[in-house]
Amino acid sequence: MAVRFLFARTLCLALVLATAGLAPALGQDDPPVPPGKQKKLPEAPAKLPKVDRTKNLDFLFGALKAAPDDVSAKHVEARIWAIWLQTPSDTAALLMARAKVAVDAQKIDIGIKLLDSVIKLRPDYIEAWNRRATLYYMQNDYGRSLADIREVLIREPRHFGALAGLGMIMQEVGDEKRALEAYRKALAVNPHLDKIPDQVKALTEKVEGRDI
């Protein structure tokens, strides 16, 4: 239980950094950066027409599956995150930046309220839902975190960060079958996720009674 808890907390921190634009993917191995030393939130890339955005993501997800090694995969992951992080409006961008500042200062409740405003303003902005899900997770509010993850996956079923987060929560609440299912879906989208293959192997042995 202690090992699983440590894994989940480490993975959650990586998700926070990833959704804040500080890391390219869930499960990053780099040590956390002390508060006040983080890099600035990168500027959002130029907005793309919806059809171009979809085509770009389709191409990148294909490239992610076909990536010959982890280094290549991380470059593709970073491009996917860049598209996901594109803000739909200047107001949303400002609120997201303020939410990041609040989280950096460990003011999670304020961060959540700011993300509430982003979601009310632009409910189509996936990363606002995803980041709020992470903050709810940090507060051990699994119900609200799962609700936000559901909103992310409705809008982008390939969101490997949200799928991995779903697996983490299911594992912590003891639903290992659903955790395994979520992790497998995440790996089907992104075979290069850190740590997740080990979790799939361990859970497969426990849930299905056999090694993969």
mmCIF file with all atom_site columns, C-alpha atoms in Angstrom:
data_model
loop_
_atom_site.group_PDB
_atom_site.id
_atom_site.type_symbol
_atom_site.label_atom_id
_atom_site.label_alt_id
_atom_site.label_comp_id
_atom_site.label_asym_id
_atom_site.label_entity_id
_atom_site.label_seq_id
_atom_site.pdbx_PDB_ins_code
_atom_site.Cartn_x
_atom_site.Cartn_y
_atom_site.Cartn_z
_atom_site.occupancy
_atom_site.B_iso_or_equiv
_atom_site.pdbx_formal_charge
_atom_site.auth_seq_id
_atom_site.auth_comp_id
_atom_site.auth_asym_id
_atom_site.auth_atom_id
_atom_site.pdbx_PDB_model_num
ATOM 1   C CA . MET A 1 1   ? 0.000   0.000   0.000   1.00 0.00 ? 1   MET A CA 1
ATOM 2   C CA . ALA A 1 2   ? 2.816   2.432   0.897   1.00 0.00 ? 2   ALA A CA 1
ATOM 3   C CA . VAL A 1 3   ? 4.582   1.775   -2.395  1.00 0.00 ? 3   VAL A CA 1
ATOM 4   C CA . ARG A 1 4   ? 1.379   2.303   -4.364  1.00 0.00 ? 4   ARG A CA 1
ATOM 5   C CA . PHE A 1 5   ? 0.626   5.519   -2.487  1.00 0.00 ? 5   PHE A CA 1
ATOM 6   C CA . LEU A 1 6   ? 4.124   6.880   -3.168  1.00 0.00 ? 6   LEU A CA 1
ATOM 7   C CA . PHE A 1 7   ? 3.828   5.977   -6.847  1.00 0.00 ? 7   PHE A CA 1
ATOM 8   C CA . ALA A 1 8   ? 0.469   7.689   -7.151  1.00 0.00 ? 8   ALA A CA 1
ATOM 9   C CA . ARG A 1 9   ? 1.626   10.884  -5.437  1.00 0.00 ? 9   ARG A CA 1
ATOM 10  C CA . THR A 1 10  ? 4.755   11.054  -7.620  1.00 0.00 ? 10  THR A CA 1
ATOM 11  C CA . LEU A 1 11  ? 2.675   10.500  -10.735 1.00 0.00 ? 11  LEU A CA 1
ATOM 12  C CA . CYS A 1 12  ? 0.194   13.150  -9.653  1.00 0.00 ? 12  CYS A CA 1
ATOM 13  C CA . LEU A 1 13  ? 2.978   15.713  -9.215  1.00 0.00 ? 13  LEU A CA 1
ATOM 14  C CA . ALA A 1 14  ? 4.228   14.875  -12.693 1.00 0.00 ? 14  ALA A CA 1
ATOM 15  C CA . LEU A 1 15  ? 0.723   15.428  -14.047 1.00 0.00 ? 15  LEU A CA 1
ATOM 16  C CA . VAL A 1 16  ? 0.547   18.834  -12.379 1.00 0.00 ? 16  VAL A CA 1
ATOM 17  C CA . LEU A 1 17  ? 3.845   19.834  -14.002 1.00 0.00 ? 17  LEU A CA 1
ATOM 18  C CA . ALA A 1 18  ? 2.786   18.456  -17.358 1.00 0.00 ? 18  ALA A CA 1
ATOM 19  C CA . THR A 1 19  ? -0.526  20.270  -17.451 1.00 0.00 ? 19  THR A CA 1
ATOM 20  C CA . ALA A 1 20  ? 1.215   23.455  -16.353 1.00 0.00 ? 20  ALA A CA 1
ATOM 21  C CA . GLY A 1 21  ? 3.476   23.220  -19.367 1.00 0.00 ? 21  GLY A CA 1
ATOM 22  C CA . LEU A 1 22  ? 6.585   22.350  -17.325 1.00 0.00 ? 22  LEU A CA 1
ATOM 23  C CA . ALA A 1 23  ? 6.934   18.744  -18.466 1.00 0.00 ? 23  ALA A CA 1
ATOM 24  C CA . PRO A 1 24  ? 6.033   17.001  -21.705 1.00 0.00 ? 24  PRO A CA 1
ATOM 25  C CA . ALA A 1 25  ? 4.216   13.999  -20.268 1.00 0.00 ? 25  ALA A CA 1
ATOM 26  C CA . LEU A 1 26  ? 2.776   12.208  -17.293 1.00 0.00 ? 26  LEU A CA 1
ATOM 27  C CA . GLY A 1 27  ? 5.242   10.265  -15.186 1.00 0.00 ? 27  GLY A CA 1
ATOM 28  C CA . GLN A 1 28  ? 8.310   12.440  -15.780 1.00 0.00 ? 28  GLN A CA 1
ATOM 29  C CA . ASP A 1 29  ? 11.334  11.265  -13.777 1.00 0.00 ? 29  ASP A CA 1
ATOM 30  C CA . ASP A 1 30  ? 12.931  14.668  -13.162 1.00 0.00 ? 30  ASP A CA 1
ATOM 31  C CA . PRO A 1 31  ? 12.863  15.819  -9.519  1.00 0.00 ? 31  PRO A CA 1
ATOM 32  C CA . PRO A 1 32  ? 10.219  18.406  -8.632  1.00 0.00 ? 32  PRO A CA 1
ATOM 33  C CA . VAL A 1 33  ? 11.288  22.042  -8.830  1.00 0.00 ? 33  VAL A CA 1
ATOM 34  C CA . PRO A 1 34  ? 11.020  23.959  -5.525  1.00 0.00 ? 34  PRO A CA 1
ATOM 35  C CA . PRO A 1 35  ? 8.213   26.542  -5.328  1.00 0.00 ? 35  PRO A CA 1
ATOM 36  C CA . GLY A 1 36  ? 9.331   29.900  -6.688  1.00 0.00 ? 36  GLY A CA 1
ATOM 37  C CA . LYS A 1 37  ? 11.924  28.321  -8.984  1.00 0.00 ? 37  LYS A CA 1
ATOM 38  C CA . GLN A 1 38  ? 9.597   27.048  -11.682 1.00 0.00 ? 38  GLN A CA 1
ATOM 39  C CA . LYS A 1 39  ? 9.897   28.176  -15.246 1.00 0.00 ? 39  LYS A CA 1
ATOM 40  C CA . LYS A 1 40  ? 7.301   30.591  -16.515 1.00 0.00 ? 40  LYS A CA 1
ATOM 41  C CA . LEU A 1 41  ? 4.241   29.148  -18.155 1.00 0.00 ? 41  LEU A CA 1
ATOM 42  C CA . PRO A 1 42  ? 5.045   29.031  -21.883 1.00 0.00 ? 42  PRO A CA 1
ATOM 43  C CA . GLU A 1 43  ? 3.070   31.253  -24.151 1.00 0.00 ? 43  GLU A CA 1
ATOM 44  C CA . ALA A 1 44  ? 0.227   29.469  -25.880 1.00 0.00 ? 44  ALA A CA 1
ATOM 45  C CA . PRO A 1 45  ? 0.951   28.624  -29.513 1.00 0.00 ? 45  PRO A CA 1
ATOM 46  C CA . ALA A 1 46  ? -0.979  30.487  -32.181 1.00 0.00 ? 46  ALA A CA 1
ATOM 47  C CA . LYS A 1 47  ? -4.558  29.300  -32.412 1.00 0.00 ? 47  LYS A CA 1
ATOM 48  C CA . LEU A 1 48  ? -5.351  26.852  -35.187 1.00 0.00 ? 48  LEU A CA 1
ATOM 49  C CA . PRO A 1 49  ? -8.662  26.397  -36.988 1.00 0.00 ? 49  PRO A CA 1
ATOM 50  C CA . LYS A 1 50  ? -10.568 23.515  -35.416 1.00 0.00 ? 50  LYS A CA 1
ATOM 51  C CA . VAL A 1 51  ? -10.214 21.280  -38.467 1.00 0.00 ? 51  VAL A CA 1
ATOM 52  C CA . ASP A 1 52  ? -6.449  21.879  -38.624 1.00 0.00 ? 52  ASP A CA 1
ATOM 53  C CA . ARG A 1 53  ? -6.126  21.253  -34.890 1.00 0.00 ? 53  ARG A CA 1
ATOM 54  C CA . THR A 1 54  ? -7.922  17.921  -35.252 1.00 0.00 ? 54  THR A CA 1
ATOM 55  C CA . LYS A 1 55  ? -5.816  16.914  -38.223 1.00 0.00 ? 55  LYS A CA 1
ATOM 56  C CA . ASN A 1 56  ? -2.629  17.864  -36.391 1.00 0.00 ? 56  ASN A CA 1
ATOM 57  C CA . LEU A 1 57  ? -3.605  15.816  -33.362 1.00 0.00 ? 57  LEU A CA 1
ATOM 58  C CA . ASP A 1 58  ? -4.562  12.838  -35.504 1.00 0.00 ? 58  ASP A CA 1
ATOM 59  C CA . PHE A 1 59  ? -1.169  12.991  -37.201 1.00 0.00 ? 59  PHE A CA 1
ATOM 60  C CA . LEU A 1 60  ? 0.703   13.373  -33.904 1.00 0.00 ? 60  LEU A CA 1
ATOM 61  C CA . PHE A 1 61  ? -1.111  10.494  -32.216 1.00 0.00 ? 61  PHE A CA 1
ATOM 62  C CA . GLY A 1 62  ? -0.198  8.318   -35.190 1.00 0.00 ? 62  GLY A CA 1
ATOM 63  C CA . ALA A 1 63  ? 3.400   9.447   -34.875 1.00 0.00 ? 63  ALA A CA 1
ATOM 64  C CA . LEU A 1 64  ? 3.335   8.756   -31.142 1.00 0.00 ? 64  LEU A CA 1
ATOM 65  C CA . LYS A 1 65  ? 2.328   5.135   -31.660 1.00 0.00 ? 65  LYS A CA 1
ATOM 66  C CA . ALA A 1 66  ? 4.953   4.711   -34.380 1.00 0.00 ? 66  ALA A CA 1
ATOM 67  C CA . ALA A 1 67  ? 7.779   6.447   -32.499 1.00 0.00 ? 67  ALA A CA 1
ATOM 68  C CA . PRO A 1 68  ? 10.873  4.207   -32.673 1.00 0.00 ? 68  PRO A CA 1
ATOM 69  C CA . ASP A 1 69  ? 12.235  5.175   -29.266 1.00 0.00 ? 69  ASP A CA 1
ATOM 70  C CA . ASP A 1 70  ? 11.414  7.114   -26.103 1.00 0.00 ? 70  ASP A CA 1
ATOM 71  C CA . VAL A 1 71  ? 13.338  10.212  -27.159 1.00 0.00 ? 71  VAL A CA 1
ATOM 72  C CA . SER A 1 72  ? 11.310  10.539  -30.355 1.00 0.00 ? 72  SER A CA 1
ATOM 73  C CA . ALA A 1 73  ? 8.114   9.829   -28.419 1.00 0.00 ? 73  ALA A CA 1
ATOM 74  C CA . LYS A 1 74  ? 8.827   12.610  -25.908 1.00 0.00 ? 74  LYS A CA 1
ATOM 75  C CA . HIS A 1 75  ? 9.174   15.130  -28.731 1.00 0.00 ? 75  HIS A CA 1
ATOM 76  C CA . VAL A 1 76  ? 5.802   14.070  -30.128 1.00 0.00 ? 76  VAL A CA 1
ATOM 77  C CA . GLU A 1 77  ? 4.239   14.167  -26.645 1.00 0.00 ? 77  GLU A CA 1
ATOM 78  C CA . ALA A 1 78  ? 5.476   17.730  -26.194 1.00 0.00 ? 78  ALA A CA 1
ATOM 79  C CA . ARG A 1 79  ? 3.789   18.786  -29.440 1.00 0.00 ? 79  ARG A CA 1
ATOM 80  C CA . ILE A 1 80  ? 0.524   17.156  -28.352 1.00 0.00 ? 80  ILE A CA 1
ATOM 81  C CA . TRP A 1 81  ? 0.642   18.951  -24.997 1.00 0.00 ? 81  TRP A CA 1
ATOM 82  C CA . ALA A 1 82  ? 1.354   22.228  -26.814 1.00 0.00 ? 82  ALA A CA 1
ATOM 83  C CA . ILE A 1 83  ? -1.853  21.840  -28.825 1.00 0.00 ? 83  ILE A CA 1
ATOM 84  C CA . TRP A 1 84  ? -3.871  20.844  -25.760 1.00 0.00 ? 84  TRP A CA 1
ATOM 85  C CA . LEU A 1 85  ? -2.553  23.882  -23.891 1.00 0.00 ? 85  LEU A CA 1
ATOM 86  C CA . GLN A 1 86  ? -3.606  26.353  -26.585 1.00 0.00 ? 86  GLN A CA 1
ATOM 87  C CA . THR A 1 87  ? -5.994  28.715  -24.841 1.00 0.00 ? 87  THR A CA 1
ATOM 88  C CA . PRO A 1 88  ? -9.283  29.609  -26.544 1.00 0.00 ? 88  PRO A CA 1
ATOM 89  C CA . SER A 1 89  ? -9.187  33.286  -25.513 1.00 0.00 ? 89  SER A CA 1
ATOM 90  C CA . ASP A 1 90  ? -6.975  35.919  -23.906 1.00 0.00 ? 90  ASP A CA 1
ATOM 91  C CA . THR A 1 91  ? -9.202  35.911  -20.832 1.00 0.00 ? 91  THR A CA 1
ATOM 92  C CA . ALA A 1 92  ? -8.876  32.144  -20.454 1.00 0.00 ? 92  ALA A CA 1
ATOM 93  C CA . ALA A 1 93  ? -5.109  32.441  -20.869 1.00 0.00 ? 93  ALA A CA 1
ATOM 94  C CA . LEU A 1 94  ? -4.934  35.054  -18.106 1.00 0.00 ? 94  LEU A CA 1
ATOM 95  C CA . LEU A 1 95  ? -7.055  32.973  -15.739 1.00 0.00 ? 95  LEU A CA 1
ATOM 96  C CA . MET A 1 96  ? -4.963  29.864  -16.438 1.00 0.00 ? 96  MET A CA 1
ATOM 97  C CA . ALA A 1 97  ? -1.772  31.795  -15.724 1.00 0.00 ? 97  ALA A CA 1
ATOM 98  C CA . ARG A 1 98  ? -3.229  33.073  -12.443 1.00 0.00 ? 98  ARG A CA 1
ATOM 99  C CA . ALA A 1 99  ? -4.311  29.550  -11.518 1.00 0.00 ? 99  ALA A CA 1
ATOM 100 C CA . LYS A 1 100 ? -0.743  28.351  -12.053 1.00 0.00 ? 100 LYS A CA 1
ATOM 101 C CA . VAL A 1 101 ? 0.604   31.130  -9.821  1.00 0.00 ? 101 VAL A CA 1
ATOM 102 C CA . ALA A 1 102 ? -1.876  30.113  -7.115  1.00 0.00 ? 102 ALA A CA 1
ATOM 103 C CA . VAL A 1 103 ? -0.855  26.452  -7.339  1.00 0.00 ? 103 VAL A CA 1
ATOM 104 C CA . ASP A 1 104 ? 2.837   27.393  -7.237  1.00 0.00 ? 104 ASP A CA 1
ATOM 105 C CA . ALA A 1 105 ? 2.058   29.254  -4.001  1.00 0.00 ? 105 ALA A CA 1
ATOM 106 C CA . GLN A 1 106 ? 0.226   26.137  -2.731  1.00 0.00 ? 106 GLN A CA 1
ATOM 107 C CA . LYS A 1 107 ? -3.089  27.997  -2.757  1.00 0.00 ? 107 LYS A CA 1
ATOM 108 C CA . ILE A 1 108 ? -5.010  25.106  -4.241  1.00 0.00 ? 108 ILE A CA 1
ATOM 109 C CA . ASP A 1 109 ? -8.475  26.425  -3.364  1.00 0.00 ? 109 ASP A CA 1
ATOM 110 C CA . ILE A 1 110 ? -7.790  29.666  -5.214  1.00 0.00 ? 110 ILE A CA 1
ATOM 111 C CA . GLY A 1 111 ? -6.434  27.702  -8.167  1.00 0.00 ? 111 GLY A CA 1
ATOM 112 C CA . ILE A 1 112 ? -9.643  25.695  -8.298  1.00 0.00 ? 112 ILE A CA 1
ATOM 113 C CA . LYS A 1 113 ? -11.818 28.837  -8.194  1.00 0.00 ? 113 LYS A CA 1
ATOM 114 C CA . LEU A 1 114 ? -9.862  30.355  -11.072 1.00 0.00 ? 114 LEU A CA 1
ATOM 115 C CA . LEU A 1 115 ? -10.255 27.155  -13.080 1.00 0.00 ? 115 LEU A CA 1
ATOM 116 C CA . ASP A 1 116 ? -13.980 27.237  -12.267 1.00 0.00 ? 116 ASP A CA 1
ATOM 117 C CA . SER A 1 117 ? -14.063 30.598  -14.038 1.00 0.00 ? 117 SER A CA 1
ATOM 118 C CA . VAL A 1 118 ? -12.179 29.255  -17.060 1.00 0.00 ? 118 VAL A CA 1
ATOM 119 C CA . ILE A 1 119 ? -14.556 26.312  -17.381 1.00 0.00 ? 119 ILE A CA 1
ATOM 120 C CA . LYS A 1 120 ? -17.616 28.565  -17.024 1.00 0.00 ? 120 LYS A CA 1
ATOM 121 C CA . LEU A 1 121 ? -16.192 30.871  -19.686 1.00 0.00 ? 121 LEU A CA 1
ATOM 122 C CA . ARG A 1 122 ? -14.967 28.156  -22.074 1.00 0.00 ? 122 ARG A CA 1
ATOM 123 C CA . PRO A 1 123 ? -16.328 24.691  -21.222 1.00 0.00 ? 123 PRO A CA 1
ATOM 124 C CA . ASP A 1 124 ? -14.731 23.396  -24.422 1.00 0.00 ? 124 ASP A CA 1
ATOM 125 C CA . TYR A 1 125 ? -11.210 24.020  -23.076 1.00 0.00 ? 125 TYR A CA 1
ATOM 126 C CA . ILE A 1 126 ? -10.008 20.530  -22.151 1.00 0.00 ? 126 ILE A CA 1
ATOM 127 C CA . GLU A 1 127 ? -6.947  21.503  -20.143 1.00 0.00 ? 127 GLU A CA 1
ATOM 128 C CA . ALA A 1 128 ? -8.964  23.558  -17.671 1.00 0.00 ? 128 ALA A CA 1
ATOM 129 C CA . TRP A 1 129 ? -10.927 20.408  -16.814 1.00 0.00 ? 129 TRP A CA 1
ATOM 130 C CA . ASN A 1 130 ? -7.750  18.332  -16.730 1.00 0.00 ? 130 ASN A CA 1
ATOM 131 C CA . ARG A 1 131 ? -5.876  20.713  -14.456 1.00 0.00 ? 131 ARG A CA 1
ATOM 132 C CA . ARG A 1 132 ? -8.822  21.065  -12.091 1.00 0.00 ? 132 ARG A CA 1
ATOM 133 C CA . ALA A 1 133 ? -9.076  17.266  -11.925 1.00 0.00 ? 133 ALA A CA 1
ATOM 134 C CA . THR A 1 134 ? -5.460  17.206  -10.792 1.00 0.00 ? 134 THR A CA 1
ATOM 135 C CA . LEU A 1 135 ? -6.071  19.803  -8.088  1.00 0.00 ? 135 LEU A CA 1
ATOM 136 C CA . TYR A 1 136 ? -9.100  17.924  -6.786  1.00 0.00 ? 136 TYR A CA 1
ATOM 137 C CA . TYR A 1 137 ? -6.940  14.793  -6.689  1.00 0.00 ? 137 TYR A CA 1
ATOM 138 C CA . MET A 1 138 ? -4.355  16.657  -4.622  1.00 0.00 ? 138 MET A CA 1
ATOM 139 C CA . GLN A 1 139 ? -7.135  17.425  -2.139  1.00 0.00 ? 139 GLN A CA 1
ATOM 140 C CA . ASN A 1 140 ? -8.152  13.736  -2.087  1.00 0.00 ? 140 ASN A CA 1
ATOM 141 C CA . ASP A 1 141 ? -11.506 14.760  -3.571  1.00 0.00 ? 141 ASP A CA 1
ATOM 142 C CA . TYR A 1 142 ? -11.713 11.756  -5.868  1.00 0.00 ? 142 TYR A CA 1
ATOM 143 C CA . GLY A 1 143 ? -15.384 12.240  -6.727  1.00 0.00 ? 143 GLY A CA 1
ATOM 144 C CA . ARG A 1 144 ? -14.871 15.699  -8.238  1.00 0.00 ? 144 ARG A CA 1
ATOM 145 C CA . SER A 1 145 ? -11.583 14.638  -9.810  1.00 0.00 ? 145 SER A CA 1
ATOM 146 C CA . LEU A 1 146 ? -13.280 11.705  -11.547 1.00 0.00 ? 146 LEU A CA 1
ATOM 147 C CA . ALA A 1 147 ? -16.099 13.966  -12.732 1.00 0.00 ? 147 ALA A CA 1
ATOM 148 C CA . ASP A 1 148 ? -13.575 16.314  -14.357 1.00 0.00 ? 148 ASP A CA 1
ATOM 149 C CA . ILE A 1 149 ? -11.618 13.433  -15.874 1.00 0.00 ? 149 ILE A CA 1
ATOM 150 C CA . ARG A 1 150 ? -14.885 12.253  -17.403 1.00 0.00 ? 150 ARG A CA 1
ATOM 151 C CA . GLU A 1 151 ? -15.363 15.682  -18.992 1.00 0.00 ? 151 GLU A CA 1
ATOM 152 C CA . VAL A 1 152 ? -11.834 15.543  -20.415 1.00 0.00 ? 152 VAL A CA 1
ATOM 153 C CA . LEU A 1 153 ? -12.358 12.099  -21.936 1.00 0.00 ? 153 LEU A CA 1
ATOM 154 C CA . ILE A 1 154 ? -15.726 13.059  -23.421 1.00 0.00 ? 154 ILE A CA 1
ATOM 155 C CA . ARG A 1 155 ? -13.945 15.818  -25.336 1.00 0.00 ? 155 ARG A CA 1
ATOM 156 C CA . GLU A 1 156 ? -10.697 13.927  -26.024 1.00 0.00 ? 156 GLU A CA 1
ATOM 157 C CA . PRO A 1 157 ? -10.820 10.136  -25.486 1.00 0.00 ? 157 PRO A CA 1
ATOM 158 C CA . ARG A 1 158 ? -7.114  9.937   -26.343 1.00 0.00 ? 158 ARG A CA 1
ATOM 159 C CA . HIS A 1 159 ? -6.013  12.136  -23.446 1.00 0.00 ? 159 HIS A CA 1
ATOM 160 C CA . PHE A 1 160 ? -3.383  9.799   -22.017 1.00 0.00 ? 160 PHE A CA 1
ATOM 161 C CA . GLY A 1 161 ? -2.805  12.059  -19.018 1.00 0.00 ? 161 GLY A CA 1
ATOM 162 C CA . ALA A 1 162 ? -6.454  11.848  -17.974 1.00 0.00 ? 162 ALA A CA 1
ATOM 163 C CA . LEU A 1 163 ? -6.528  8.090   -18.617 1.00 0.00 ? 163 LEU A CA 1
ATOM 164 C CA . ALA A 1 164 ? -3.472  7.573   -16.445 1.00 0.00 ? 164 ALA A CA 1
ATOM 165 C CA . GLY A 1 165 ? -5.014  9.795   -13.771 1.00 0.00 ? 165 GLY A CA 1
ATOM 166 C CA . LEU A 1 166 ? -8.176  7.690   -13.891 1.00 0.00 ? 166 LEU A CA 1
ATOM 167 C CA . GLY A 1 167 ? -6.057  4.591   -13.374 1.00 0.00 ? 167 GLY A CA 1
ATOM 168 C CA . MET A 1 168 ? -4.314  6.171   -10.395 1.00 0.00 ? 168 MET A CA 1
ATOM 169 C CA . ILE A 1 169 ? -7.587  6.989   -8.659  1.00 0.00 ? 169 ILE A CA 1
ATOM 170 C CA . MET A 1 170 ? -9.094  3.570   -9.346  1.00 0.00 ? 170 MET A CA 1
ATOM 171 C CA . GLN A 1 171 ? -5.961  1.946   -7.967  1.00 0.00 ? 171 GLN A CA 1
ATOM 172 C CA . GLU A 1 172 ? -6.049  4.054   -4.812  1.00 0.00 ? 172 GLU A CA 1
ATOM 173 C CA . VAL A 1 173 ? -9.697  3.249   -4.105  1.00 0.00 ? 173 VAL A CA 1
ATOM 174 C CA . GLY A 1 174 ? -9.013  -0.452  -4.605  1.00 0.00 ? 174 GLY A CA 1
ATOM 175 C CA . ASP A 1 175 ? -10.764 -0.972  -7.951  1.00 0.00 ? 175 ASP A CA 1
ATOM 176 C CA . GLU A 1 176 ? -7.811  -2.700  -9.579  1.00 0.00 ? 176 GLU A CA 1
ATOM 177 C CA . LYS A 1 177 ? -9.807  -4.052  -12.507 1.00 0.00 ? 177 LYS A CA 1
ATOM 178 C CA . ARG A 1 178 ? -10.860 -0.570  -13.637 1.00 0.00 ? 178 ARG A CA 1
ATOM 179 C CA . ALA A 1 179 ? -7.374  0.754   -12.904 1.00 0.00 ? 179 ALA A CA 1
ATOM 180 C CA . LEU A 1 180 ? -5.919  -1.872  -15.228 1.00 0.00 ? 180 LEU A CA 1
ATOM 181 C CA . GLU A 1 181 ? -8.456  -0.996  -17.906 1.00 0.00 ? 181 GLU A CA 1
ATOM 182 C CA . ALA A 1 182 ? -7.613  2.709   -17.701 1.00 0.00 ? 182 ALA A CA 1
ATOM 183 C CA . TYR A 1 183 ? -3.871  2.104   -17.788 1.00 0.00 ? 183 TYR A CA 1
ATOM 184 C CA . ARG A 1 184 ? -4.229  -0.173  -20.811 1.00 0.00 ? 184 ARG A CA 1
ATOM 185 C CA . LYS A 1 185 ? -6.220  2.497   -22.635 1.00 0.00 ? 185 LYS A CA 1
ATOM 186 C CA . ALA A 1 186 ? -3.531  5.055   -21.823 1.00 0.00 ? 186 ALA A CA 1
ATOM 187 C CA . LEU A 1 187 ? -0.822  2.767   -23.201 1.00 0.00 ? 187 LEU A CA 1
ATOM 188 C CA . ALA A 1 188 ? -2.861  2.018   -26.304 1.00 0.00 ? 188 ALA A CA 1
ATOM 189 C CA . VAL A 1 189 ? -2.748  5.746   -27.061 1.00 0.00 ? 189 VAL A CA 1
ATOM 190 C CA . ASN A 1 190 ? 0.800   6.354   -25.843 1.00 0.00 ? 190 ASN A CA 1
ATOM 191 C CA . PRO A 1 191 ? 2.970   3.218   -25.548 1.00 0.00 ? 191 PRO A CA 1
ATOM 192 C CA . HIS A 1 192 ? 5.851   5.308   -24.189 1.00 0.00 ? 192 HIS A CA 1
ATOM 193 C CA . LEU A 1 193 ? 4.334   6.468   -20.892 1.00 0.00 ? 193 LEU A CA 1
ATOM 194 C CA . ASP A 1 194 ? 6.749   6.196   -17.973 1.00 0.00 ? 194 ASP A CA 1
ATOM 195 C CA . LYS A 1 195 ? 5.950   3.770   -15.127 1.00 0.00 ? 195 LYS A CA 1
ATOM 196 C CA . ILE A 1 196 ? 2.560   2.753   -16.524 1.00 0.00 ? 196 ILE A CA 1
ATOM 197 C CA . PRO A 1 197 ? 3.810   -0.488  -18.158 1.00 0.00 ? 197 PRO A CA 1
ATOM 198 C CA . ASP A 1 198 ? 5.071   -1.662  -14.767 1.00 0.00 ? 198 ASP A CA 1
ATOM 199 C CA . GLN A 1 199 ? 1.686   -0.941  -13.231 1.00 0.00 ? 199 GLN A CA 1
ATOM 200 C CA . VAL A 1 200 ? -0.060  -2.847  -16.028 1.00 0.00 ? 200 VAL A CA 1
ATOM 201 C CA . LYS A 1 201 ? 2.229   -5.832  -15.495 1.00 0.00 ? 201 LYS A CA 1
ATOM 202 C CA . ALA A 1 202 ? 1.652   -5.889  -11.734 1.00 0.00 ? 202 ALA A CA 1
ATOM 203 C CA . LEU A 1 203 ? -2.111  -5.396  -12.003 1.00 0.00 ? 203 LEU A CA 1
ATOM 204 C CA . THR A 1 204 ? -2.454  -8.004  -14.741 1.00 0.00 ? 204 THR A CA 1
ATOM 205 C CA . GLU A 1 205 ? -0.878  -10.576 -12.450 1.00 0.00 ? 205 GLU A CA 1
ATOM 206 C CA . LYS A 1 206 ? -3.234  -9.591  -9.611  1.00 0.00 ? 206 LYS A CA 1
ATOM 207 C CA . VAL A 1 207 ? -6.460  -9.146  -11.587 1.00 0.00 ? 207 VAL A CA 1
ATOM 208 C CA . GLU A 1 208 ? -6.073  -11.888 -14.177 1.00 0.00 ? 208 GLU A CA 1
ATOM 209 C CA . GLY A 1 209 ? -3.705  -14.171 -12.332 1.00 0.00 ? 209 GLY A CA 1
ATOM 210 C CA . ARG A 1 210 ? -1.076  -14.281 -15.015 1.00 0.00 ? 210 ARG A CA 1
ATOM 211 C CA . ASP A 1 211 ? 1.962   -12.409 -16.239 1.00 0.00 ? 211 ASP A CA 1
ATOM 212 C CA . ILE A 1 212 ? 1.674   -10.427 -19.465 1.00 0.00 ? 212 ILE A CA 1
#
